[in-house]
Amino acid sequence: MSQPMYTLYFSPDSASFIVRLALRLTGASFAERQIDRPAGELDSPAYRAMHPLGKIPAIETPDGPMFETAAILLYLAERHAGLAPAPNSAQRAAFLKWFFYTSTNLHAPLMQVFYPDRVAGPDCAAAVVAHQGAKLQEYFAILDQMVARDAPEWLSAKPSILSIYIGVLVRWLSGFAQGHPARITTADLPALGPILAQLETCPAALAVAQAEGCAPTIFTAAY
Ligand SMILES: N[C@@H](CCC(=O)N[C@@H](CS)C(=O)NCC(=O)O)C(=O)O
């Protein structure tokens, strides 16, 4: 059998979920290796050689190992057409700015809400959750308003590396209980919600739901 083009190092329902979706959408061959987190594999020398911070995901590519979700997504979109506007497309500028908006203004504060102790110690955890939760509400609303206004093709029911990225972030935030400052569901996003509802029915999303062992409504009714 021929060698797979990529190997994804994953842990269930972590950021590797996003890369897994992207890999499925490329149609390329890839292998998957579950990281043994309880055994401390994230800190093993072999894993740290791939990812210096010992985070998930990491991926082996024909050009060497890669880490950082956004970088991996862009790399895959450059190698496999159709997942983002091409570099010479008139849509590229708008796509790039909202892609990096998502990575820096949505994904990064989301991680702080999930690991608030790491920002300023355990005494400040509740304040971090409240503050960053409010920011997430505001920044998701800004994104949703852009989609309502501009209806970009790269953020529509046609899957792109940006729509799946946003979908998984909403998935995680929807898992917080009612009243949590960072709870956001597809129902809170009038423009993006219906797009994500459509997106979760595509074959790649259904295949990943099955592989992850979760309900097929990966964005609209995640948990
Ligand atoms: N900026 C990184 C964040 C990666 C990240 O924080 N991944 C989480 C899983 S979703 C992780 O590895 N957590 C384990 C830990 O921080 O100990 C990326 O986008 O890849």
Coordinates of C-alpha atoms and ligand atoms in Angstrom, one line a residue:
M1 CA 0.0 0.0 0.0
S2 CA 1.3 3.5 -0.8
Q3 CA 2.3 5.8 2.0
P4 CA -0.3 8.3 3.2
M5 CA 0.4 11.9 2.3
Y6 CA -0.1 13.2 5.8
T7 CA -0.1 11.9 9.4
L8 CA -2.3 13.8 11.8
Y9 CA -1.6 13.5 15.5
F10 CA -5.0 13.9 17.3
S11 CA -6.9 13.8 20.5
P12 CA -10.7 13.5 20.4
D13 CA -12.6 16.9 20.2
S14 CA -9.4 19.0 20.3
A15 CA -8.1 21.4 17.7
S16 CA -7.1 18.3 15.6
F17 CA -10.9 18.0 14.9
I18 CA -10.6 21.1 12.6
V19 CA -7.6 19.7 10.8
R20 CA -9.3 16.3 10.4
L21 CA -12.2 18.1 8.7
A22 CA -9.8 19.9 6.4
L23 CA -8.0 16.7 5.5
R24 CA -11.2 15.0 4.7
L25 CA -12.2 17.9 2.4
T26 CA -8.9 17.6 0.5
G27 CA -9.6 14.0 -0.4
A28 CA -5.8 13.3 0.2
S29 CA -4.7 10.1 1.9
F30 CA -3.8 10.6 5.5
A31 CA -3.1 8.5 8.6
E32 CA -4.2 9.3 12.1
R33 CA -2.3 8.7 15.3
Q34 CA -4.1 9.3 18.6
I35 CA -1.9 11.0 21.2
D36 CA -1.6 9.2 24.5
R37 CA -2.3 12.3 26.7
P38 CA -2.6 10.4 30.0
A39 CA 0.8 8.8 29.4
G40 CA 2.3 12.3 28.9
E41 CA 3.0 11.9 25.2
L42 CA 2.6 15.6 24.6
D43 CA 5.8 16.1 26.6
S44 CA 7.8 13.2 25.0
P45 CA 10.9 14.2 23.1
A46 CA 9.5 12.7 19.9
Y47 CA 6.3 14.8 20.1
R48 CA 8.2 18.0 21.2
A49 CA 10.4 17.6 18.2
M50 CA 7.3 18.1 16.1
H51 CA 5.6 20.6 18.3
P52 CA 7.8 22.7 20.6
L53 CA 4.9 23.6 22.9
G54 CA 3.5 20.1 23.1
K55 CA 0.1 21.1 21.9
I56 CA -2.4 19.5 19.6
P57 CA -2.5 19.3 16.6
A58 CA 0.7 18.4 14.8
I59 CA 0.8 16.9 11.4
E60 CA 3.5 15.3 9.3
T61 CA 3.6 16.6 5.7
P62 CA 5.7 15.9 2.7
D63 CA 7.5 19.1 3.6
G64 CA 8.1 18.2 7.3
P65 CA 6.1 18.5 10.5
M66 CA 3.8 21.4 11.1
F67 CA 1.9 22.8 14.1
E68 CA -0.5 25.7 14.7
T69 CA -4.0 25.0 13.4
A70 CA -4.3 28.1 11.2
A71 CA -0.9 27.5 9.5
I72 CA -1.8 23.9 8.8
L73 CA -5.2 24.9 7.4
L74 CA -3.6 27.5 5.0
Y75 CA -0.9 25.0 4.0
L76 CA -3.6 22.4 3.1
A77 CA -5.6 24.9 1.2
E78 CA -2.5 25.9 -0.8
R79 CA -1.8 22.3 -1.8
H80 CA -5.4 21.3 -2.5
A81 CA -7.7 23.6 -4.5
G82 CA -11.1 24.6 -3.5
L83 CA -10.8 25.2 0.3
A84 CA -10.0 28.9 0.1
P85 CA -9.9 31.6 -2.5
A86 CA -6.7 31.1 -4.6
P87 CA -3.8 33.5 -3.9
N88 CA -4.5 35.5 -7.1
S89 CA -8.3 35.7 -6.5
A90 CA -9.9 39.1 -5.8
Q91 CA -11.5 37.3 -2.8
R92 CA -8.2 36.5 -1.2
A93 CA -7.7 39.8 0.8
A94 CA -11.1 39.6 2.5
F95 CA -10.7 35.9 3.2
L96 CA -7.2 36.3 4.7
K97 CA -8.2 39.1 7.1
W98 CA -11.2 37.1 8.4
F99 CA -9.2 34.0 8.6
F100 CA -6.6 35.6 10.8
Y101 CA -9.4 37.4 12.7
T102 CA -10.7 34.0 13.6
S103 CA -7.3 32.6 14.6
T104 CA -6.3 35.6 16.8
N105 CA -9.6 37.1 18.0
L106 CA -11.7 34.0 18.4
H107 CA -9.6 30.9 18.8
A108 CA -7.0 32.5 21.1
P109 CA -9.4 34.0 23.7
L110 CA -11.5 30.8 23.5
M111 CA -8.4 28.9 24.7
Q112 CA -8.1 31.4 27.6
V113 CA -11.7 30.7 28.6
F114 CA -11.0 27.0 28.6
Y115 CA -7.7 27.4 30.5
P116 CA -8.2 30.6 32.5
D117 CA -5.7 29.7 35.2
R118 CA -2.9 29.9 32.7
V119 CA -3.5 33.6 31.9
A120 CA -3.0 35.1 35.4
G121 CA -3.1 32.3 37.9
P122 CA -6.1 30.6 39.6
D123 CA -7.1 33.7 41.6
C124 CA -8.0 35.6 38.5
A125 CA -9.7 32.7 36.6
A126 CA -13.3 34.0 37.1
A127 CA -12.3 37.5 35.9
V128 CA -10.6 36.0 32.8
V129 CA -13.6 34.0 31.9
A130 CA -16.0 37.0 32.3
H131 CA -13.7 39.3 30.4
Q132 CA -12.8 37.0 27.6
G133 CA -16.3 35.6 27.4
A134 CA -17.7 39.1 26.8
K135 CA -15.0 39.7 24.1
L136 CA -15.9 36.4 22.4
Q137 CA -19.6 37.5 22.3
E138 CA -18.7 40.8 20.8
Y139 CA -16.2 39.4 18.2
F140 CA -18.5 36.6 17.1
A141 CA -21.3 39.2 16.6
I142 CA -19.0 41.3 14.4
L143 CA -18.2 38.2 12.3
D144 CA -21.8 37.3 12.0
Q145 CA -22.7 40.9 10.9
M146 CA -20.0 40.7 8.2
V147 CA -21.5 37.5 6.9
A148 CA -25.0 39.0 6.9
R149 CA -23.7 42.1 5.0
D150 CA -21.3 40.5 2.5
A151 CA -22.4 36.9 2.0
P152 CA -18.9 35.8 1.0
E153 CA -18.6 32.5 -0.9
W154 CA -15.7 31.5 1.3
L155 CA -17.9 31.7 4.4
S156 CA -21.0 29.9 3.0
A157 CA -22.5 26.4 2.8
K158 CA -19.7 25.5 0.5
P159 CA -17.0 24.2 2.9
S160 CA -13.8 26.3 3.3
I161 CA -11.0 26.1 5.8
L162 CA -12.6 29.2 7.5
S163 CA -16.1 27.8 7.8
I164 CA -15.0 24.6 9.4
Y165 CA -12.6 26.5 11.7
I166 CA -15.5 28.7 12.9
G167 CA -17.8 25.7 13.1
V168 CA -15.6 23.9 15.5
L169 CA -15.0 26.9 17.7
V170 CA -18.8 27.4 18.0
R171 CA -19.1 23.6 18.7
W172 CA -16.9 24.0 21.8
L173 CA -18.5 27.2 23.0
S174 CA -21.9 25.7 22.7
G175 CA -20.8 23.1 25.3
F176 CA -20.9 25.7 28.1
A177 CA -24.0 25.8 30.3
Q178 CA -26.7 28.4 29.9
G179 CA -25.6 31.6 31.5
H180 CA -21.8 31.0 31.1
P181 CA -20.2 34.2 29.7
A182 CA -18.7 32.4 26.8
R183 CA -21.6 30.2 25.7
I184 CA -22.3 30.7 22.0
T185 CA -24.5 28.4 19.9
T186 CA -25.5 28.5 16.3
A187 CA -28.9 29.9 17.5
D188 CA -27.0 33.0 18.6
L189 CA -25.6 33.6 15.1
P190 CA -28.4 34.6 12.7
A191 CA -26.2 34.6 9.6
L192 CA -23.6 32.0 10.5
G193 CA -25.9 29.6 12.2
P194 CA -27.8 28.4 9.1
I195 CA -24.5 28.1 7.2
L196 CA -23.0 25.8 9.9
A197 CA -26.3 23.8 10.0
Q198 CA -25.8 23.2 6.3
L199 CA -22.1 22.5 6.6
E200 CA -22.5 19.8 9.1
T201 CA -24.4 17.7 6.6
C202 CA -21.5 17.5 4.1
P203 CA -19.9 14.1 3.7
A204 CA -16.6 15.2 5.2
A205 CA -18.3 16.5 8.3
L206 CA -20.4 13.3 8.7
A207 CA -17.3 11.2 8.3
V208 CA -15.4 13.1 10.9
A209 CA -18.3 12.9 13.3
Q210 CA -18.2 9.1 12.9
A211 CA -14.5 9.0 13.4
E212 CA -14.7 11.1 16.5
G213 CA -17.6 9.1 17.8
C214 CA -19.9 12.1 18.2
A215 CA -23.4 13.0 17.1
P216 CA -23.6 14.0 13.4
T217 CA -24.9 17.5 14.4
I218 CA -21.4 18.5 15.1
F219 CA -22.1 22.3 15.1
T220 CA -25.8 22.7 15.9
A221 CA -26.3 20.2 18.7
A222 CA -22.7 19.2 19.6
Y223 CA -23.1 17.8 23.1
Ligands
LIG1 N1 -2.6 27.9 18.9 C1 -2.6 26.5 18.9 C2 -3.4 26.0 20.1 C3 -3.3 24.5 20.3 C4 -3.9 24.1 21.6 O1 -3.9 24.8 22.6 N2 -4.4 22.9 21.6 C5 -5.0 22.3 22.8 C6 -6.1 21.3 22.4 S1 -7.5 22.1 21.7 C7 -4.0 21.6 23.6 O2 -3.0 21.0 23.0 N3 -4.1 21.5 24.9 C8 -3.3 20.8 25.7 C9 -2.5 21.7 26.7 O3 -2.5 22.9 26.4 O4 -2.0 21.1 27.6 C10 -3.2 26.0 17.6 O5 -4.0 26.7 17.0 O6 -2.9 24.9 17.1

